[in-house]
XYZ file of C-alpha atoms in Angstrom:
530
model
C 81.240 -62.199 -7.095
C 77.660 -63.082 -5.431
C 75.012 -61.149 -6.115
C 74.549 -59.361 -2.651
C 78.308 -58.444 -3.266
C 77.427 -56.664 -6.621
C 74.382 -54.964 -4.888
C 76.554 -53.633 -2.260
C 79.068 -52.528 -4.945
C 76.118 -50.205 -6.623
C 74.884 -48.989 -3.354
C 72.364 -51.124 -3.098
C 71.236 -52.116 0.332
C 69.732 -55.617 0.671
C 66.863 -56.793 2.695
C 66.661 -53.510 4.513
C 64.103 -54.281 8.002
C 60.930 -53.081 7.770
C 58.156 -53.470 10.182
C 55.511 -55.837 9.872
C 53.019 -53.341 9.745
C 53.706 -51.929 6.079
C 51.661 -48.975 6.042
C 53.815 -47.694 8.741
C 57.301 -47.497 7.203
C 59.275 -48.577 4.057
C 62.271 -50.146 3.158
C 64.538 -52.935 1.753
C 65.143 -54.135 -1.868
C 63.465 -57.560 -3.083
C 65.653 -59.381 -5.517
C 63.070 -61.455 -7.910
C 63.625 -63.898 -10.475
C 62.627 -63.210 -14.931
C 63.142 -66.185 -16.594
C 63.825 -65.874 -19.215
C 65.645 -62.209 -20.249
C 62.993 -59.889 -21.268
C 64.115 -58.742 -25.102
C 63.130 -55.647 -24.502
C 61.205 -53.398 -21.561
C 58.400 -52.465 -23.576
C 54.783 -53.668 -22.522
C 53.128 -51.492 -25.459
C 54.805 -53.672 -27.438
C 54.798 -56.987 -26.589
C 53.357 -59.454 -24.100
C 56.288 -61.435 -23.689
C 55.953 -63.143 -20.154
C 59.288 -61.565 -18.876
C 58.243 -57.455 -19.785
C 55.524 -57.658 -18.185
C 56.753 -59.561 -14.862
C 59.050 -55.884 -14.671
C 57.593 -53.620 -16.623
C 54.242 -53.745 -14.591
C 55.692 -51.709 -11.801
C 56.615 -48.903 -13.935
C 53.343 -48.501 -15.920
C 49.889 -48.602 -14.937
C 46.398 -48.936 -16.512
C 43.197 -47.194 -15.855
C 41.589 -49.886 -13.484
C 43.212 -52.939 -11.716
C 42.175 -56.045 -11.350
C 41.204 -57.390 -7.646
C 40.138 -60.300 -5.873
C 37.623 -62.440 -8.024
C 38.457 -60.301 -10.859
C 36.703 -57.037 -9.486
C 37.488 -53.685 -11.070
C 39.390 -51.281 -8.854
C 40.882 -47.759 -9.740
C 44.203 -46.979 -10.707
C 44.890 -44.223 -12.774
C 40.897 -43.864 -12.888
C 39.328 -42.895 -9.379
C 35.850 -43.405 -11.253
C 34.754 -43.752 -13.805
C 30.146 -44.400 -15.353
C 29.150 -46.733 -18.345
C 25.980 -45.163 -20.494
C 23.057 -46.732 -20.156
C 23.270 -48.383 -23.857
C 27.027 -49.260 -23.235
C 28.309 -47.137 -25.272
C 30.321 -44.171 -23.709
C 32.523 -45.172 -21.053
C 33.980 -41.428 -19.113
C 37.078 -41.631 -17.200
C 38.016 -39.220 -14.107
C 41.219 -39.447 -13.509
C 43.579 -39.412 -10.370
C 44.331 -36.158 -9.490
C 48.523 -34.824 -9.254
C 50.195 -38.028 -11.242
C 53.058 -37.461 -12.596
C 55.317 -39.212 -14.746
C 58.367 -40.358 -13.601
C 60.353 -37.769 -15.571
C 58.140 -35.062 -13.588
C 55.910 -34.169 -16.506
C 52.177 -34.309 -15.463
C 49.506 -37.082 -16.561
C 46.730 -35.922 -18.114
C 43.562 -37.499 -19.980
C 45.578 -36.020 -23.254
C 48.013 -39.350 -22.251
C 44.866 -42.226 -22.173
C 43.606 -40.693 -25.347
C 46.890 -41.094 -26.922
C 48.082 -44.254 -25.387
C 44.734 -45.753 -26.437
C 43.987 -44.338 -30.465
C 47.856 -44.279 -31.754
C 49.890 -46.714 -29.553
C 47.988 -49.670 -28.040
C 45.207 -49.852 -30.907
C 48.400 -49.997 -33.677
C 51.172 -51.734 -32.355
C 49.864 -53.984 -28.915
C 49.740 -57.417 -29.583
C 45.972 -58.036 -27.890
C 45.477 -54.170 -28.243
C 44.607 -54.312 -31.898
C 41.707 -55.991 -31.237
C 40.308 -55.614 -28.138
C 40.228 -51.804 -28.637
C 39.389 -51.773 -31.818
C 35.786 -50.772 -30.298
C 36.675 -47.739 -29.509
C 35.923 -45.337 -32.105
C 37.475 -42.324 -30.227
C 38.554 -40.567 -26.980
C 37.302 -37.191 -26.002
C 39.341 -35.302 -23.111
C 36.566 -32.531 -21.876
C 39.487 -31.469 -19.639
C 42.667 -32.947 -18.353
C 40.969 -34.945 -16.030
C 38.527 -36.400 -17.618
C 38.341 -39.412 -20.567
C 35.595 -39.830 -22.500
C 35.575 -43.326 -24.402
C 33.308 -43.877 -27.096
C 32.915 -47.241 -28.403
C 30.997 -48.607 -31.744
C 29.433 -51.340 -29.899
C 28.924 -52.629 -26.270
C 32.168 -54.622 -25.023
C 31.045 -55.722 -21.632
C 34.781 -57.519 -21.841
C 36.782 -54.013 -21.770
C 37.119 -52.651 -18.603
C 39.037 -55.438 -17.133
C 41.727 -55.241 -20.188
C 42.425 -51.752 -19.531
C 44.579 -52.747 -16.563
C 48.321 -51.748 -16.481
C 49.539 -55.269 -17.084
C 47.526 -55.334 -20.337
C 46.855 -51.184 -21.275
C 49.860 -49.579 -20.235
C 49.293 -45.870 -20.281
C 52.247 -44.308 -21.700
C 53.640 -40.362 -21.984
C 52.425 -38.954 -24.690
C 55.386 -36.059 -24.745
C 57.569 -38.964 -25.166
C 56.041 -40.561 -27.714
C 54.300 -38.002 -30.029
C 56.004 -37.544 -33.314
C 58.308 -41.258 -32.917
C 57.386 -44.642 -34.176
C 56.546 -46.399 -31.168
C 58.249 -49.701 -32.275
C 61.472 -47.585 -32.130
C 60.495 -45.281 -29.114
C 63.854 -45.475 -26.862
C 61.563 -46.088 -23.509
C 61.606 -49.529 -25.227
C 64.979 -49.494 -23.241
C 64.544 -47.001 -20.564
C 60.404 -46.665 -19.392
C 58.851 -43.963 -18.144
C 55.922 -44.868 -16.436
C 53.652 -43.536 -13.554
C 53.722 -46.570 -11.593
C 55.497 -47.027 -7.700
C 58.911 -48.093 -8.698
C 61.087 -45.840 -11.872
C 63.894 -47.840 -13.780
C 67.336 -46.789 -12.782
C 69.304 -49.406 -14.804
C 68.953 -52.340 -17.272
C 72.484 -54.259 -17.224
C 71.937 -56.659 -19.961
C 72.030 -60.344 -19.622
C 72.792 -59.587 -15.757
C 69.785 -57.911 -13.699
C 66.811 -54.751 -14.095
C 67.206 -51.842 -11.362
C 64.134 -50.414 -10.141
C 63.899 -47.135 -7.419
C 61.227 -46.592 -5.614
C 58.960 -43.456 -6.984
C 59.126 -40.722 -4.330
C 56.596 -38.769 -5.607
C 53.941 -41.759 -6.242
C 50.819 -40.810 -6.529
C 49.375 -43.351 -3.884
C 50.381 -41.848 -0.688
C 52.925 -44.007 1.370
C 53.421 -46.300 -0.748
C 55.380 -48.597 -2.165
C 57.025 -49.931 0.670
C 59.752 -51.518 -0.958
C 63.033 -49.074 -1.516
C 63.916 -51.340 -4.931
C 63.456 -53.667 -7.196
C 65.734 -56.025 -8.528
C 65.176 -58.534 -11.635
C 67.768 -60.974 -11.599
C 68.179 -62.931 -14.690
C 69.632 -66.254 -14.291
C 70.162 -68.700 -17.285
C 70.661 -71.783 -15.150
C 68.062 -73.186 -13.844
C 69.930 -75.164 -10.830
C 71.366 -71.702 -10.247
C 67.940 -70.094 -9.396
C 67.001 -72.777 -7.357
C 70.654 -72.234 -5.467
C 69.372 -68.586 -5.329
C 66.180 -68.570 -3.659
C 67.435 -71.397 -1.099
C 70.821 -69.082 0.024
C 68.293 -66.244 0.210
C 69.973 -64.177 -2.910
C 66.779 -64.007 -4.446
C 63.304 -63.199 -2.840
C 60.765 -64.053 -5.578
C 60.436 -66.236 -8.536
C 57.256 -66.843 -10.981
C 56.474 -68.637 -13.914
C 58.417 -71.576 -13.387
C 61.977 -69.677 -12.641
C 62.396 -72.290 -10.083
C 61.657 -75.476 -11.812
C 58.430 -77.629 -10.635
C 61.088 -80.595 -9.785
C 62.336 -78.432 -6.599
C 59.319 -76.354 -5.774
C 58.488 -79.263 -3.198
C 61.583 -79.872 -1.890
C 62.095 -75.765 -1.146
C 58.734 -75.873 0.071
C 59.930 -77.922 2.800
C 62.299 -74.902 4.283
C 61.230 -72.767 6.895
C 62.296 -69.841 5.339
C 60.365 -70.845 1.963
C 56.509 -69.877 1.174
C 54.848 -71.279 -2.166
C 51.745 -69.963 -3.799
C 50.157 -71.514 -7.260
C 47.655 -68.015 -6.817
C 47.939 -65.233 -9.232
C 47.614 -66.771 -12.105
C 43.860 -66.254 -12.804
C 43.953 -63.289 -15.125
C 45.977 -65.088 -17.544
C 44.753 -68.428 -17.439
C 47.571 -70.102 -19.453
C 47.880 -73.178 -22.038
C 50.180 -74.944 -23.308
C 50.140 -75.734 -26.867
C 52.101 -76.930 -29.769
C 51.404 -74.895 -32.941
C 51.359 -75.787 -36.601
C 52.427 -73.435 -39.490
C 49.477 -74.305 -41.606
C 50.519 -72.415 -44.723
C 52.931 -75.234 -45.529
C 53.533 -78.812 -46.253
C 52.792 -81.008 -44.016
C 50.700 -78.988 -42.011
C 48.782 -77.480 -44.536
C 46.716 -80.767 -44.560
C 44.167 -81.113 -41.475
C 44.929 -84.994 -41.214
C 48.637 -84.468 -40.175
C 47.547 -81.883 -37.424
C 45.149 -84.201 -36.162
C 47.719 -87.243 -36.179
C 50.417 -84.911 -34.393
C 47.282 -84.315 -31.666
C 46.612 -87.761 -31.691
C 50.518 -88.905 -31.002
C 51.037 -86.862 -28.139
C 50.140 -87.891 -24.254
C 49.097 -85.344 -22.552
C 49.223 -86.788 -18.918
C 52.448 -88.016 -19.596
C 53.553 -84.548 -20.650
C 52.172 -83.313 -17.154
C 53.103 -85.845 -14.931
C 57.017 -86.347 -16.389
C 57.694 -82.541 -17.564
C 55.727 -80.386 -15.311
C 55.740 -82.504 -12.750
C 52.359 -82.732 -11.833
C 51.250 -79.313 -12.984
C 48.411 -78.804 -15.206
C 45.090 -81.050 -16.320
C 44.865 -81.935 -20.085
C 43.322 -79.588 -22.019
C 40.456 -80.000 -24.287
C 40.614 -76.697 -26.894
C 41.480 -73.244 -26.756
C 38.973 -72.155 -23.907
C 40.014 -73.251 -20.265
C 37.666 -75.225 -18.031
C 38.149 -72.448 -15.400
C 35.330 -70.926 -17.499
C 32.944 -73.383 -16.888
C 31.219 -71.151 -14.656
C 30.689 -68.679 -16.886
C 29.168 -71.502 -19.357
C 31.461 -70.442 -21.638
C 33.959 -73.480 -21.966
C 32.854 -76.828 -23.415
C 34.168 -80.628 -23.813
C 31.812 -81.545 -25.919
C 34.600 -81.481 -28.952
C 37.173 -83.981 -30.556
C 38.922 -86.296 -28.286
C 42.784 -86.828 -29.018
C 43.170 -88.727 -25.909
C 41.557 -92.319 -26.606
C 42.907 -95.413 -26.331
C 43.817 -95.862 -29.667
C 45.353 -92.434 -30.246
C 48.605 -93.957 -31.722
C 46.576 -96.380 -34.150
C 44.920 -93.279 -35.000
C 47.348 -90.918 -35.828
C 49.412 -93.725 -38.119
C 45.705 -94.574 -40.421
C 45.663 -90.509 -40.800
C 49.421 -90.101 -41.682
C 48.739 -92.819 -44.431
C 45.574 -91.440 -45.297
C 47.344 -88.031 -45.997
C 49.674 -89.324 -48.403
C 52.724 -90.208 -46.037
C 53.534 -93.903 -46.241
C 56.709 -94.952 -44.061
C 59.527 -95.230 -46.607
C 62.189 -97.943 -45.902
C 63.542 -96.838 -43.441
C 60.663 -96.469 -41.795
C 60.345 -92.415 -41.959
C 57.335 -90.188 -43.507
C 58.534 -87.266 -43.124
C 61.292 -84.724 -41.910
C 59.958 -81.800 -40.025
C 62.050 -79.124 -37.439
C 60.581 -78.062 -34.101
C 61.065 -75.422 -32.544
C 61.736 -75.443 -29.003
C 60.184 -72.402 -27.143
C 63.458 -70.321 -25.139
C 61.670 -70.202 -22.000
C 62.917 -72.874 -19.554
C 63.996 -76.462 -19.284
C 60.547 -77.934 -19.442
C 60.375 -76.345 -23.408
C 63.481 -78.494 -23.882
C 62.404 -81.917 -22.215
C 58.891 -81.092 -24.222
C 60.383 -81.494 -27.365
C 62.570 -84.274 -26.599
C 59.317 -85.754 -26.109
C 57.892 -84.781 -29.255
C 60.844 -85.599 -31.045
C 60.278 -89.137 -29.646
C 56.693 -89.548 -29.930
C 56.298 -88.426 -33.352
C 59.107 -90.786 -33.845
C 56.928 -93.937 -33.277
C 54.511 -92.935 -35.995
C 57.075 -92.427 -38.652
C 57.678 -88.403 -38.141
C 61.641 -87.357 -37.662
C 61.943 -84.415 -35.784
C 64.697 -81.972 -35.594
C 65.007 -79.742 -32.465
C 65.664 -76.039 -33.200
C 66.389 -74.193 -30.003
C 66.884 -70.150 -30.239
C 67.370 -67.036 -28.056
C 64.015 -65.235 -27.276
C 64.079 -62.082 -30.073
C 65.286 -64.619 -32.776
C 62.128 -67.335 -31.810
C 59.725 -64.534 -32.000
C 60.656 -63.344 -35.145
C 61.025 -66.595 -36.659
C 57.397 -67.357 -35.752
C 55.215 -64.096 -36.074
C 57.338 -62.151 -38.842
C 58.999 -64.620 -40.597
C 56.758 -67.224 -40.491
C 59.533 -69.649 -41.125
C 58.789 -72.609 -39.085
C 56.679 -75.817 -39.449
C 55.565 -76.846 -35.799
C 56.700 -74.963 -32.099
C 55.754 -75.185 -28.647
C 54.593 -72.459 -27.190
C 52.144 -71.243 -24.564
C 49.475 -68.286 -24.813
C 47.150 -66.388 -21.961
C 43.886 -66.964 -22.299
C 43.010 -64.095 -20.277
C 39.343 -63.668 -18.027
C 37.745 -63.455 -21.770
C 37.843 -65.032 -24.514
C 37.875 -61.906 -26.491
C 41.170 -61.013 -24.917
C 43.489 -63.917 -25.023
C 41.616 -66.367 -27.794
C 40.374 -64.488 -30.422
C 43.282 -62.689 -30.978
C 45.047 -66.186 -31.836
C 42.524 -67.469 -34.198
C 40.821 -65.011 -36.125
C 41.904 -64.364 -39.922
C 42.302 -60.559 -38.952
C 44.896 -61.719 -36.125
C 47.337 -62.890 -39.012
C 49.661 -59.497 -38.575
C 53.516 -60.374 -39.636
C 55.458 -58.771 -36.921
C 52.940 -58.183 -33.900
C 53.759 -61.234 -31.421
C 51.554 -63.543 -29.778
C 48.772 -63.668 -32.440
C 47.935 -65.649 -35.008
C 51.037 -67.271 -36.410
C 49.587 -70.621 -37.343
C 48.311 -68.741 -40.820
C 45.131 -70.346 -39.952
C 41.610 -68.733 -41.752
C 38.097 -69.910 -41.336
C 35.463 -67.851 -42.050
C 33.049 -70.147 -39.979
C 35.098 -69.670 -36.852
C 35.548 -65.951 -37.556
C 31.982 -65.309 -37.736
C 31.379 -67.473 -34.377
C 34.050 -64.529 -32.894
C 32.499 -61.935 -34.543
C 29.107 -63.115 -32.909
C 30.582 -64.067 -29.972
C 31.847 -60.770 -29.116
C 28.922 -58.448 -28.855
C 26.587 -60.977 -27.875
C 25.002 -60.127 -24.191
C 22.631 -62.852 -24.077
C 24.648 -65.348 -22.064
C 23.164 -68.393 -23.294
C 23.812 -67.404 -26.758
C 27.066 -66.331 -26.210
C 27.942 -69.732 -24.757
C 25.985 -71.446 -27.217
C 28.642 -69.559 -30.125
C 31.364 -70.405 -28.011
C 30.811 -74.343 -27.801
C 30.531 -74.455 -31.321
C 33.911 -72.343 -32.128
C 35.769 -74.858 -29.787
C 34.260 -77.481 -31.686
C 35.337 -76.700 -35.156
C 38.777 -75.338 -33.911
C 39.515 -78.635 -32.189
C 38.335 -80.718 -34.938
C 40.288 -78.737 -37.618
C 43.680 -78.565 -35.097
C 45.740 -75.686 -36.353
C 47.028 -76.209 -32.452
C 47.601 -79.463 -30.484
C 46.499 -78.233 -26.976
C 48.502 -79.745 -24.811
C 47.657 -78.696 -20.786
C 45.900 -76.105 -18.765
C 49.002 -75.128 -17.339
C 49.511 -74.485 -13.317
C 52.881 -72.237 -12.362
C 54.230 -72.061 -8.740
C 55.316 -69.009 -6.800
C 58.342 -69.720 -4.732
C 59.198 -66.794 -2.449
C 61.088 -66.191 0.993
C 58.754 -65.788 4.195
C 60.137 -62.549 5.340
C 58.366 -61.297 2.020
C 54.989 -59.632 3.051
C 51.670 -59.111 1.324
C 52.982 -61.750 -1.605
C 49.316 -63.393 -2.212
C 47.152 -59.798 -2.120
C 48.020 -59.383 -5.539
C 44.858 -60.807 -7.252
C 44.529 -62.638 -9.893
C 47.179 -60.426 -11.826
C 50.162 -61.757 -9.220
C 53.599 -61.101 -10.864
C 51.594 -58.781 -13.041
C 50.237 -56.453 -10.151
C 52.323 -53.482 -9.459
C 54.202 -54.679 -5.836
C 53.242 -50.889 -4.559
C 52.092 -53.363 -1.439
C 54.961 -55.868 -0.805
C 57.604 -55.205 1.775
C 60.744 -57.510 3.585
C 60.959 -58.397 6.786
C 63.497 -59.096 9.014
């Protein structure tokens, strides 16, 4: 059975005409592409690519995040900043509701912020750890109050990254075993109908949204497709509408590109500012010993990675801190170099110099890698590891896992030795980098932090500076000399800036007005034409 078939079977009408103009009327469902299956549908959470890609049309945040990463309102219509940066006061949209019909009030941001996203968020630990408390004077109005300026808060307290949840739903449960984890409630444009697992997400446009006219779309559909020739088969029959993050694989992104009916974007990216990494579990032999990490780094060809794997996509990366910040002064290159000319030559004097002689059959050592479950590029990655590492003496095993049993393996369990993975880096560093290197990020069970068991006290106190520093050129000053010490002490090879394509169908409207939050934004604007 296709896909349109099973739509029609649920009632589902596909690509429903609209007019161009998409403030005037609304219609049609957009089919999009999650690769891979989210493992749950709960953004409060986790920040696992694939919740958020569906989840952000169900929840929202205070602000969101517009062209050249302005603040706009969302669940906010205004809000002022004290003059010593230290009370922030919310007023909130007037006649929200939540999708169950319950009304939104500032008792929901105060709760969302102090007892779910501050205990169990991922990057919500620490970035609002600042605030101290949340007043509501009335139902419409939030008062934060925060123990020290954080010029870098506002634009985290989107819905993408803050999801304001219900707090009649919520009060009195665990969160981590809150059943919206499998059925949302959210205030956003679209409400979840249906989650049929392993197959597709259903989600209804919100009649009673509290932006008037909007969305546009009738429904939502996120299509989960294993296959990666599949997907591509998808979007070219027209099944599919919408893919991000690499659902369609960078080898036929040009080749689609080429039909009439095809638009690609590589916008919408810039919030999260992604890179690709390959991360050591430094608690444990071998990579407890600096010299190994360093010769791992030193093995591994970056430009060969982009130009053969991702096709193109990406520009080497130098340590945790992107180069797109080099206009804020915060990025540097002045750090360790792993891509010289004698990187090999290198890497094989630091094996030996570590204690790991080639035996006689020319092997160091035996170590497992695990593959990260997100597409095929993960998998040709770590055939490539498993060869280079190869030429200087290191066997490699490849693990490969579903998405819930990777996660756990790496930031509960801790029970790997080296993985690929890739991690947001978010507009500041605050947001997506400290929160991946700081001693205090080491939390067994919260995903997407620190699972490399890594602790310097040096570095931590560059954070720790780096954070409420408002002098710019000492801020950028702390900055270059975190990346230095982090690159030179590699608890991470970084591997690649990485670029992602956006392969969508032309009669899809509005696609690059989403910002810099893209797949992330809520889609309340989008609509099909026909």
């Amino acid at each position: 059975m296709s896909f349109k078939t099973m739509l029609a079977a649920l009632g589902v009408a596909v690509g429903l005409a609209v007019t161009p103009v998409a403030a005037q009327e609304s219609g049609g469902t957009m089919v999009m592409l999650v690769q891979p299956k989210p493992p749950n549908l709960a953004p409060y959470l986790s920040t696992s690519g694939p919740i958020g890609q569906i989840t952000s049309k169900i929840y929202e945040g205070l602000i969101t995040v517009g062209e050249d990463y302005a603040i706009e309102p969302s669940l906010a219509k205004s809000w002022e900043v004290s003059d010593d940066g230290l009370t922030i006061t919310f007023h909130l949209q007037d006649g929200v509701t939540w999708h169950d019909g319950e009304p939104f009030t500032s008792a929901d941001v105060q709760y969302s912020i102090m007892d779910v996203l501050r205990e169990v968020h991922p990057r919500g630990a620490l970035t609002l750890s600042v605030v101290d408390s949340v007043d509501t004077p009335d139902d419409m109005t939030a008062v934060l109050h925060l123990s020290e300026p954080a010029p870098y808060l506002m634009v985290a307290l989107n819905g993408y990254e803050s999801p304001i949840v219900a707090r009649h739903l919520f009060e009195g449960t665990d969160p981590r075993q809150n059943e919206t984890a499998n059925k949302p409630v959210g205030t956003g444009p679209f409400k979840f109908v249906e989650w049929k697992k392993g197959q597709y997400v259903r989600l209804d446009k919100n009649e009673d949204y509290w932006q008037e006219g909007k969305p546009y779309l009738d429904r939502i559909v996120a299509r989960f497709i294993s296959d990666a020739a599949t997907r591509t088969a998808a979007m070219e029959s027209e099944e599919v509408h919408y893919g991000a993050f690499g659902a369609i694989p960078n080898f036929d992104v040009e080749r689609l590109a080429e039909l009439p009916y095809i638009e690609t974007t590589t916008k919408g990216y810039g919030y999260i500012a992604p890179l690709m990494q390959i991360q050591f579990n430094t608690a444990n032999k071998p990579f407890d010993d600096k010299r190994v990490r360093q010769a791992v780094s030193y093995a591994l060809d970056r430009q060969f990675v982009i130009d053969n794997i991702w096709f193109g996509f990406g520009k080497p990366a130098t340590g945790p801190i992107a180069s797109l910040f080099e206009a804020t002064d915060l990025y540097s290159d002045d750090v360790m170099d792993y891509g010289v000319e004698d990187r090999v030559e290198r890497a094989e004097a630091l094996l030996d110099e570590a204690g790991y002689p080639r035996g006689d059959d020319g092997v160091r050592f035996r170590v497992t890698h695990d593959i990260m479950p997100y597409n095929e590029e993960f998998v040709r990655l770590g055939e490539y590891v498993k060869q280079a590492l190869g030429e200087v003496g290191i066997e490699v095993e490849l693990r490969h896992e579903d998405v819930p049993t990777w996660l756990k393996r790496l930031y509960t369990d801790y029970d790997y030795e080296f993985s690929s993975n890739y991690l947001y880096t978010l507009p500041d560093p605050v947001l997506g980098v400290h929160r991946q290197f700081h001693s205090d990020q080491i939390r067994p069970g919260t995903v997407f932090v620190n699972a490399m068991n890594w602790s310097s006290p040096e570095t931590d106190e560059l954070m720790d500076k780096a954070r409420t520093e408002i002098d710019p050129a000492k801020r950028a000053a702390l900055y270059a000399e975190f990346q230095k010490k982090v690159v030179e002490a590699a608890p991470i090879a970084f591997m690649h800036e990485m670029e992602f394509a956006t392969v969508y169908n032309a009669s899809l409207k509005n696609v690059e007005s989403n910002g810099p939050l893209g797949v992330y934004s809520n889609f309340a604007d989008l609509w099909l034409e026909q």
